[in-house]
Amino acid sequence: MRKLDKDDIDIKDKIAIRMKALREKTGKHMSAFASETDKDKQSQYRWEKKGASILTVNKFCKEIGISVYDFFNAPIFKGK
């Protein structure tokens, strides 16, 4: 597996921040959100701390009712 470069780490961190912000916007704590979406709290925690793959982002978007486009069309992803 190749080592992540600075840009890779930046996008991974932004994905984690965005996932946490969207989960918090639901008004649910991490454990309640994880339970309601049939995953364990540790998985949700990992995503919000370390980022997630595009497949996980897609699943997360479906769970909260937004498109992947809306997920990435946030100010955090604008510019460099």
Short mmCIF file of N, CA, C and O in Angstrom, two decimals:
data_model
loop_
_atom_site.label_atom_id
_atom_site.label_comp_id
_atom_site.label_asym_id
_atom_site.label_seq_id
_atom_site.Cartn_x
_atom_site.Cartn_y
_atom_site.Cartn_z
N MET A 1 0.85 -1.17 0.00
CA MET A 1 0.00 0.00 0.00
C MET A 1 0.90 1.24 0.00
O MET A 1 1.84 1.34 0.77
N ARG A 2 0.57 2.19 -0.85
CA ARG A 2 1.41 3.38 -0.94
C ARG A 2 1.14 4.32 0.22
O ARG A 2 0.06 4.32 0.82
N LYS A 3 2.13 5.13 0.51
CA LYS A 3 2.02 6.09 1.60
C LYS A 3 1.17 7.28 1.15
O LYS A 3 1.26 7.72 0.00
N LEU A 4 0.34 7.80 2.04
CA LEU A 4 -0.50 8.95 1.72
C LEU A 4 0.35 10.21 1.65
O LEU A 4 1.21 10.44 2.50
N ASP A 5 0.09 11.02 0.61
CA ASP A 5 0.79 12.30 0.53
C ASP A 5 -0.05 13.38 1.22
O ASP A 5 -1.13 13.12 1.74
N LYS A 6 0.45 14.60 1.24
CA LYS A 6 -0.20 15.70 1.94
C LYS A 6 -1.63 15.93 1.44
O LYS A 6 -2.55 16.14 2.24
N ASP A 7 -1.84 15.89 0.12
CA ASP A 7 -3.19 16.10 -0.44
C ASP A 7 -4.14 14.98 -0.04
O ASP A 7 -5.32 15.23 0.23
N ASP A 8 -3.64 13.75 -0.02
CA ASP A 8 -4.46 12.61 0.40
C ASP A 8 -4.91 12.78 1.85
O ASP A 8 -6.08 12.57 2.19
N ILE A 9 -3.99 13.16 2.70
CA ILE A 9 -4.29 13.36 4.12
C ILE A 9 -5.28 14.50 4.29
O ILE A 9 -6.22 14.41 5.09
N ASP A 10 -5.10 15.56 3.52
CA ASP A 10 -6.01 16.71 3.59
C ASP A 10 -7.45 16.31 3.24
O ASP A 10 -8.38 16.64 3.98
N ILE A 11 -7.64 15.58 2.16
CA ILE A 11 -9.00 15.19 1.76
C ILE A 11 -9.59 14.21 2.76
O ILE A 11 -10.77 14.27 3.10
N LYS A 12 -8.76 13.30 3.27
CA LYS A 12 -9.22 12.34 4.27
C LYS A 12 -9.71 13.07 5.53
O LYS A 12 -10.78 12.76 6.06
N ASP A 13 -8.94 14.07 5.95
CA ASP A 13 -9.33 14.85 7.13
C ASP A 13 -10.61 15.64 6.88
O ASP A 13 -11.48 15.74 7.76
N LYS A 14 -10.76 16.19 5.70
CA LYS A 14 -11.96 16.96 5.36
C LYS A 14 -13.19 16.06 5.33
O LYS A 14 -14.28 16.47 5.76
N ILE A 15 -13.04 14.85 4.82
CA ILE A 15 -14.15 13.89 4.82
C ILE A 15 -14.58 13.59 6.25
O ILE A 15 -15.77 13.57 6.56
N ALA A 16 -13.61 13.37 7.13
CA ALA A 16 -13.93 13.09 8.54
C ALA A 16 -14.67 14.27 9.18
O ALA A 16 -15.68 14.08 9.86
N ILE A 17 -14.19 15.47 8.93
CA ILE A 17 -14.83 16.68 9.49
C ILE A 17 -16.25 16.81 8.96
O ILE A 17 -17.18 17.11 9.71
N ARG A 18 -16.43 16.58 7.67
CA ARG A 18 -17.76 16.71 7.05
C ARG A 18 -18.72 15.67 7.61
O ARG A 18 -19.88 15.97 7.90
N MET A 19 -18.25 14.44 7.76
CA MET A 19 -19.12 13.39 8.31
C MET A 19 -19.56 13.73 9.73
O MET A 19 -20.73 13.57 10.08
N LYS A 20 -18.64 14.22 10.54
CA LYS A 20 -18.98 14.58 11.91
C LYS A 20 -19.99 15.72 11.93
O LYS A 20 -20.97 15.68 12.67
N ALA A 21 -19.75 16.74 11.10
CA ALA A 21 -20.66 17.89 11.07
C ALA A 21 -22.06 17.48 10.65
O ALA A 21 -23.05 17.93 11.24
N LEU A 22 -22.16 16.62 9.65
CA LEU A 22 -23.48 16.18 9.18
C LEU A 22 -24.18 15.31 10.22
O LEU A 22 -25.38 15.42 10.43
N ARG A 23 -23.41 14.45 10.89
CA ARG A 23 -24.01 13.62 11.94
C ARG A 23 -24.50 14.52 13.08
O ARG A 23 -25.61 14.36 13.58
N GLU A 24 -23.70 15.49 13.46
CA GLU A 24 -24.11 16.41 14.53
C GLU A 24 -25.35 17.22 14.12
O GLU A 24 -26.19 17.52 14.96
N LYS A 25 -25.46 17.53 12.84
CA LYS A 25 -26.62 18.27 12.35
C LYS A 25 -27.92 17.48 12.53
O LYS A 25 -29.00 18.06 12.65
N THR A 26 -27.82 16.15 12.59
CA THR A 26 -29.01 15.33 12.82
C THR A 26 -29.50 15.47 14.26
O THR A 26 -30.60 15.04 14.59
N GLY A 27 -28.63 16.02 15.13
CA GLY A 27 -28.98 16.18 16.53
C GLY A 27 -28.75 14.93 17.35
O GLY A 27 -29.13 14.86 18.52
N LYS A 28 -28.13 13.93 16.75
CA LYS A 28 -27.92 12.66 17.45
C LYS A 28 -26.47 12.53 17.90
O LYS A 28 -25.55 12.90 17.18
N HIS A 29 -26.30 11.99 19.08
CA HIS A 29 -24.97 11.66 19.56
C HIS A 29 -24.45 10.48 18.73
O HIS A 29 -25.22 9.74 18.12
N MET A 30 -23.15 10.29 18.75
CA MET A 30 -22.52 9.25 17.94
C MET A 30 -23.12 7.87 18.18
O MET A 30 -23.43 7.14 17.24
N SER A 31 -23.31 7.50 19.43
CA SER A 31 -23.83 6.16 19.73
C SER A 31 -25.27 5.99 19.23
O SER A 31 -25.61 4.94 18.69
N ALA A 32 -26.10 7.00 19.40
CA ALA A 32 -27.48 6.91 18.92
C ALA A 32 -27.52 6.85 17.40
O ALA A 32 -28.28 6.05 16.83
N PHE A 33 -26.72 7.67 16.75
CA PHE A 33 -26.69 7.67 15.29
C PHE A 33 -26.21 6.31 14.77
O PHE A 33 -26.80 5.74 13.86
N ALA A 34 -25.13 5.79 15.37
CA ALA A 34 -24.60 4.50 14.95
C ALA A 34 -25.64 3.40 15.13
O ALA A 34 -25.84 2.57 14.24
N SER A 35 -26.30 3.41 16.27
CA SER A 35 -27.31 2.39 16.55
C SER A 35 -28.47 2.45 15.54
O SER A 35 -28.91 1.42 15.04
N GLU A 36 -28.92 3.66 15.24
CA GLU A 36 -30.05 3.82 14.32
C GLU A 36 -29.69 3.47 12.87
O GLU A 36 -30.57 3.21 12.07
N THR A 37 -28.40 3.48 12.55
CA THR A 37 -27.97 3.16 11.18
C THR A 37 -27.30 1.80 11.11
O THR A 37 -26.57 1.51 10.15
N ASP A 38 -27.54 0.98 12.12
CA ASP A 38 -27.07 -0.41 12.17
C ASP A 38 -25.56 -0.56 12.00
O ASP A 38 -25.08 -1.40 11.24
N LYS A 39 -24.82 0.25 12.72
CA LYS A 39 -23.38 0.06 12.77
C LYS A 39 -22.92 0.26 14.21
O LYS A 39 -23.66 0.77 15.03
N ASP A 40 -21.70 -0.13 14.48
CA ASP A 40 -21.22 0.06 15.84
C ASP A 40 -20.62 1.45 15.99
O ASP A 40 -20.22 2.10 15.03
N LYS A 41 -20.58 1.91 17.23
CA LYS A 41 -20.09 3.25 17.54
C LYS A 41 -18.63 3.41 17.10
O LYS A 41 -18.23 4.48 16.66
N GLN A 42 -17.85 2.35 17.19
CA GLN A 42 -16.44 2.41 16.82
C GLN A 42 -16.26 2.74 15.33
O GLN A 42 -15.37 3.49 14.96
N SER A 43 -17.11 2.19 14.48
CA SER A 43 -17.04 2.50 13.05
C SER A 43 -17.33 3.97 12.81
O SER A 43 -16.61 4.65 12.07
N GLN A 44 -18.38 4.47 13.42
CA GLN A 44 -18.72 5.88 13.27
C GLN A 44 -17.58 6.75 13.79
O GLN A 44 -17.20 7.73 13.16
N TYR A 45 -17.03 6.39 14.92
CA TYR A 45 -15.91 7.14 15.50
C TYR A 45 -14.71 7.18 14.53
O TYR A 45 -14.12 8.23 14.30
N ARG A 46 -14.37 6.02 13.98
CA ARG A 46 -13.25 5.93 13.03
C ARG A 46 -13.47 6.85 11.84
O ARG A 46 -12.56 7.55 11.41
N TRP A 47 -14.69 6.84 11.29
CA TRP A 47 -14.98 7.68 10.13
C TRP A 47 -14.83 9.15 10.47
O TRP A 47 -14.34 9.93 9.66
N GLU A 48 -15.26 9.53 11.66
CA GLU A 48 -15.22 10.93 12.05
C GLU A 48 -13.83 11.38 12.50
O GLU A 48 -13.57 12.57 12.61
N LYS A 49 -12.93 10.45 12.73
CA LYS A 49 -11.57 10.79 13.13
C LYS A 49 -10.57 10.59 12.00
O LYS A 49 -9.60 11.33 11.88
N LYS A 50 -10.79 9.56 11.17
CA LYS A 50 -9.79 9.20 10.17
C LYS A 50 -10.28 9.29 8.73
O LYS A 50 -9.54 9.03 7.80
N GLY A 51 -11.54 9.64 8.53
CA GLY A 51 -12.08 9.69 7.18
C GLY A 51 -12.63 8.33 6.76
O GLY A 51 -12.63 7.38 7.53
N ALA A 52 -13.09 8.27 5.53
CA ALA A 52 -13.72 7.05 5.04
C ALA A 52 -13.55 6.94 3.53
O ALA A 52 -13.28 7.92 2.86
N SER A 53 -13.76 5.74 3.01
CA SER A 53 -13.68 5.52 1.57
C SER A 53 -14.90 6.12 0.89
O SER A 53 -15.91 6.44 1.54
N ILE A 54 -14.84 6.26 -0.41
CA ILE A 54 -15.97 6.80 -1.16
C ILE A 54 -17.20 5.89 -1.02
O ILE A 54 -18.33 6.38 -0.98
N LEU A 55 -16.99 4.60 -0.88
CA LEU A 55 -18.13 3.68 -0.70
C LEU A 55 -18.81 3.93 0.64
O LEU A 55 -20.04 3.92 0.73
N THR A 56 -18.00 4.18 1.66
CA THR A 56 -18.55 4.49 2.98
C THR A 56 -19.26 5.84 2.97
O THR A 56 -20.33 6.00 3.56
N VAL A 57 -18.65 6.82 2.30
CA VAL A 57 -19.28 8.13 2.17
C VAL A 57 -20.64 7.99 1.50
O VAL A 57 -21.63 8.57 1.94
N ASN A 58 -20.71 7.20 0.45
CA ASN A 58 -21.97 6.98 -0.27
C ASN A 58 -23.03 6.37 0.66
O ASN A 58 -24.17 6.84 0.70
N LYS A 59 -22.63 5.37 1.44
CA LYS A 59 -23.57 4.73 2.38
C LYS A 59 -24.02 5.75 3.43
O LYS A 59 -25.21 5.84 3.74
N PHE A 60 -23.09 6.52 3.96
CA PHE A 60 -23.40 7.54 4.95
C PHE A 60 -24.40 8.55 4.40
O PHE A 60 -25.36 8.92 5.06
N CYS A 61 -24.17 8.98 3.15
CA CYS A 61 -25.07 9.94 2.52
C CYS A 61 -26.48 9.39 2.40
O CYS A 61 -27.46 10.11 2.66
N LYS A 62 -26.60 8.14 2.05
CA LYS A 62 -27.93 7.51 1.96
C LYS A 62 -28.60 7.49 3.33
O LYS A 62 -29.80 7.72 3.44
N GLU A 63 -27.81 7.23 4.38
CA GLU A 63 -28.35 7.16 5.74
C GLU A 63 -28.91 8.50 6.20
O GLU A 63 -29.90 8.54 6.93
N ILE A 64 -28.28 9.60 5.78
CA ILE A 64 -28.75 10.90 6.24
C ILE A 64 -29.59 11.63 5.19
O ILE A 64 -30.07 12.73 5.44
N GLY A 65 -29.76 11.00 4.03
CA GLY A 65 -30.67 11.54 3.02
C GLY A 65 -30.11 12.67 2.17
O GLY A 65 -30.86 13.58 1.81
N ILE A 66 -28.81 12.61 1.86
CA ILE A 66 -28.24 13.59 0.93
C ILE A 66 -27.50 12.84 -0.17
O ILE A 66 -27.20 11.65 -0.04
N SER A 67 -27.17 13.54 -1.24
CA SER A 67 -26.41 12.93 -2.32
C SER A 67 -24.92 13.06 -2.05
O SER A 67 -24.49 13.91 -1.26
N VAL A 68 -24.13 12.25 -2.71
CA VAL A 68 -22.68 12.36 -2.62
C VAL A 68 -22.25 13.73 -3.14
O VAL A 68 -21.33 14.35 -2.59
N TYR A 69 -22.94 14.22 -4.16
CA TYR A 69 -22.65 15.56 -4.68
C TYR A 69 -22.82 16.60 -3.56
O TYR A 69 -21.95 17.46 -3.38
N ASP A 70 -23.93 16.54 -2.83
CA ASP A 70 -24.16 17.48 -1.73
C ASP A 70 -23.09 17.34 -0.64
O ASP A 70 -22.67 18.33 -0.05
N PHE A 71 -22.66 16.12 -0.40
CA PHE A 71 -21.61 15.89 0.60
C PHE A 71 -20.35 16.66 0.23
O PHE A 71 -19.77 17.37 1.04
N PHE A 72 -19.92 16.51 -1.03
CA PHE A 72 -18.67 17.12 -1.47
C PHE A 72 -18.83 18.56 -1.95
O PHE A 72 -17.84 19.25 -2.20
N ASN A 73 -20.06 19.04 -2.07
CA ASN A 73 -20.30 20.40 -2.51
C ASN A 73 -20.37 21.36 -1.31
O ASN A 73 -21.08 22.35 -1.34
N ALA A 74 -19.62 21.08 -0.30
CA ALA A 74 -19.56 21.90 0.91
C ALA A 74 -18.35 22.83 0.84
O ALA A 74 -17.36 22.50 0.19
N PRO A 75 -18.42 23.95 1.51
CA PRO A 75 -17.31 24.91 1.49
C PRO A 75 -15.95 24.29 1.90
O PRO A 75 -14.92 24.70 1.37
N ILE A 76 -15.97 23.30 2.76
CA ILE A 76 -14.72 22.69 3.21
C ILE A 76 -13.92 22.09 2.05
O ILE A 76 -12.69 22.00 2.11
N PHE A 77 -14.61 21.70 0.98
CA PHE A 77 -13.93 21.06 -0.15
C PHE A 77 -13.59 22.06 -1.26
O PHE A 77 -13.01 21.68 -2.28
N LYS A 78 -13.94 23.31 -1.10
CA LYS A 78 -13.67 24.32 -2.12
C LYS A 78 -12.21 24.75 -2.03
O LYS A 78 -11.68 24.97 -0.95
N GLY A 79 -11.60 24.93 -3.17
CA GLY A 79 -10.23 25.42 -3.20
C GLY A 79 -9.25 24.41 -2.67
O GLY A 79 -9.54 23.24 -2.51
N LYS A 80 -8.07 24.87 -2.39
CA LYS A 80 -7.04 23.96 -1.94
C LYS A 80 -6.74 24.06 -0.51
O LYS A 80 -6.95 24.63 0.37
#
